[in-house]
């Protein structure tokens, strides 16, 4: 956003570019009707103007922000505006006005429970009381400033520790998850390898079975063919044998019809003997 860009330019001390971007942010928020954003933009512009010692315009913009913040009952921005106005008056050496503004800021700020805002106000109170030689109040305000500063630091440390713990827990869970996923991957790879082996053996068995079936089919066909050939040859032999036997019987009948009978031969021999 333009506000963030403006803050970056502030860090680079390019105040002209910072104000330009804050003004762009203000224009955009005015178009969208974002009153909270408008009030914040006026504060950001005023803070940069204070850095360039344009205190009059800075105060005008702070008062514009204050009017909107009061309308919205935004205690945080109200406290910020009074604190910023107090710092301007402190810079202008109007210590009494600065004191009133810081007191007002503190009264509102304590209702926000914002440690950062309360810390900053106590810092302003410490400076103005020191300049006004109110050493007792200055010491109290300084101790409060240190308390809130350290509390914020402790909160930040606690957040950092919590974030580190969360990161550690996350990394631990991620490591466990990665280990689990790795085990599952190894088991899956092992299962896949076993499945591939089973599929390979099954495929090999099917191929062998097909080979035996094809071979058996071939043998059966060959056997049937050989059987048919043998049967055919047997039929041929039987046919030839029948033909031979028929020929023999036929020849025997012819022979029997041509040769004289035994009785006839005996009669012929007896006749010759006489």
PDB file of N, CA and C in Angstrom, residues 17 35 48 68 73 83-84 91 110 112 123 150 164-165 167 170 175 199 214 237 239 247 266:
ATOM      1  N   UNK A  17       9.063  12.131  -1.054  1.00  0.00           N
ATOM      2  CA  UNK A  17       8.440  10.919  -1.596  1.00  0.00           C
ATOM      3  C   UNK A  17       7.518  10.276  -0.571  1.00  0.00           C
ATOM      4  N   UNK A  35     -12.863   5.843   6.799  1.00  0.00           N
ATOM      5  CA  UNK A  35     -12.574   6.921   7.750  1.00  0.00           C
ATOM      6  C   UNK A  35     -11.393   6.580   8.661  1.00  0.00           C
ATOM      7  N   UNK A  48       5.577  13.070   9.146  1.00  0.00           N
ATOM      8  CA  UNK A  48       6.640  13.419   8.190  1.00  0.00           C
ATOM      9  C   UNK A  48       6.830  14.933   8.146  1.00  0.00           C
ATOM     10  N   UNK A  68     -11.810  12.978  13.214  1.00  0.00           N
ATOM     11  CA  UNK A  68     -12.337  11.704  12.694  1.00  0.00           C
ATOM     12  C   UNK A  68     -12.240  10.614  13.760  1.00  0.00           C
ATOM     13  N   UNK A  73     -14.727   7.158  17.789  1.00  0.00           N
ATOM     14  CA  UNK A  73     -14.398   6.720  19.152  1.00  0.00           C
ATOM     15  C   UNK A  73     -13.205   5.781  19.138  1.00  0.00           C
ATOM     16  N   UNK A  83      -0.509  12.687  21.664  1.00  0.00           N
ATOM     17  CA  UNK A  83       0.922  12.505  21.933  1.00  0.00           C
ATOM     18  C   UNK A  83       1.765  13.225  20.895  1.00  0.00           C
ATOM     19  N   UNK A  84       1.365  13.126  19.612  1.00  0.00           N
ATOM     20  CA  UNK A  84       2.111  13.788  18.546  1.00  0.00           C
ATOM     21  C   UNK A  84       2.018  15.313  18.681  1.00  0.00           C
ATOM     22  N   UNK A  91       8.763  20.496  21.047  1.00  0.00           N
ATOM     23  CA  UNK A  91       9.798  20.984  20.128  1.00  0.00           C
ATOM     24  C   UNK A  91       9.749  22.502  20.019  1.00  0.00           C
ATOM     25  N   UNK A 110      -4.176   4.924  28.391  1.00  0.00           N
ATOM     26  CA  UNK A 110      -4.284   3.857  29.396  1.00  0.00           C
ATOM     27  C   UNK A 110      -5.551   3.014  29.198  1.00  0.00           C
ATOM     28  N   UNK A 112      -6.551   2.047  26.274  1.00  0.00           N
ATOM     29  CA  UNK A 112      -6.387   1.255  25.043  1.00  0.00           C
ATOM     30  C   UNK A 112      -5.706  -0.083  25.296  1.00  0.00           C
ATOM     31  N   UNK A 123       7.275   8.390  27.613  1.00  0.00           N
ATOM     32  CA  UNK A 123       8.548   8.991  27.186  1.00  0.00           C
ATOM     33  C   UNK A 123       8.381  10.500  27.025  1.00  0.00           C
ATOM     34  N   UNK A 150      10.276  -2.610  28.734  1.00  0.00           N
ATOM     35  CA  UNK A 150      10.750  -3.966  29.034  1.00  0.00           C
ATOM     36  C   UNK A 150       9.638  -4.993  28.844  1.00  0.00           C
ATOM     37  N   UNK A 164       9.614 -19.740  17.873  1.00  0.00           N
ATOM     38  CA  UNK A 164      10.661 -20.745  17.740  1.00  0.00           C
ATOM     39  C   UNK A 164      10.140 -22.126  18.138  1.00  0.00           C
ATOM     40  N   UNK A 165       9.343 -22.143  19.244  1.00  0.00           N
ATOM     41  CA  UNK A 165       8.771 -23.413  19.687  1.00  0.00           C
ATOM     42  C   UNK A 165       7.812 -23.965  18.641  1.00  0.00           C
ATOM     43  N   UNK A 167       7.908 -23.272  15.484  1.00  0.00           N
ATOM     44  CA  UNK A 167       8.716 -23.702  14.346  1.00  0.00           C
ATOM     45  C   UNK A 167       9.366 -25.053  14.623  1.00  0.00           C
ATOM     46  N   UNK A 170       6.715 -27.610  14.460  1.00  0.00           N
ATOM     47  CA  UNK A 170       6.369 -27.810  13.046  1.00  0.00           C
ATOM     48  C   UNK A 170       7.437 -28.640  12.342  1.00  0.00           C
ATOM     49  N   UNK A 175       9.335 -33.532  10.174  1.00  0.00           N
ATOM     50  CA  UNK A 175      10.339 -34.595  10.102  1.00  0.00           C
ATOM     51  C   UNK A 175       9.693 -35.958  10.295  1.00  0.00           C
ATOM     52  N   UNK A 199       3.786 -60.677 -10.750  1.00  0.00           N
ATOM     53  CA  UNK A 199       3.290 -60.525 -12.123  1.00  0.00           C
ATOM     54  C   UNK A 199       4.238 -61.194 -13.108  1.00  0.00           C
ATOM     55  N   UNK A 214       0.447 -75.349 -26.472  1.00  0.00           N
ATOM     56  CA  UNK A 214       0.727 -75.353 -27.917  1.00  0.00           C
ATOM     57  C   UNK A 214       1.447 -76.630 -28.306  1.00  0.00           C
ATOM     58  N   UNK A 237      -3.318-102.305 -46.229  1.00  0.00           N
ATOM     59  CA  UNK A 237      -2.784-103.658 -46.050  1.00  0.00           C
ATOM     60  C   UNK A 237      -3.922-104.680 -46.038  1.00  0.00           C
ATOM     61  N   UNK A 239      -6.800-104.330 -47.340  1.00  0.00           N
ATOM     62  CA  UNK A 239      -7.354-104.411 -48.696  1.00  0.00           C
ATOM     63  C   UNK A 239      -6.481-105.300 -49.585  1.00  0.00           C
ATOM     64  N   UNK A 247      -7.436-113.763 -54.579  1.00  0.00           N
ATOM     65  CA  UNK A 247      -6.699-114.308 -55.740  1.00  0.00           C
ATOM     66  C   UNK A 247      -6.339-115.771 -55.497  1.00  0.00           C
ATOM     67  N   UNK A 266      -7.060-142.763 -59.036  1.00  0.00           N
ATOM     68  CA  UNK A 266      -6.953-144.157 -58.555  1.00  0.00           C
ATOM     69  C   UNK A 266      -7.543-145.130 -59.588  1.00  0.00           C
TER      70      UNK A 266
END
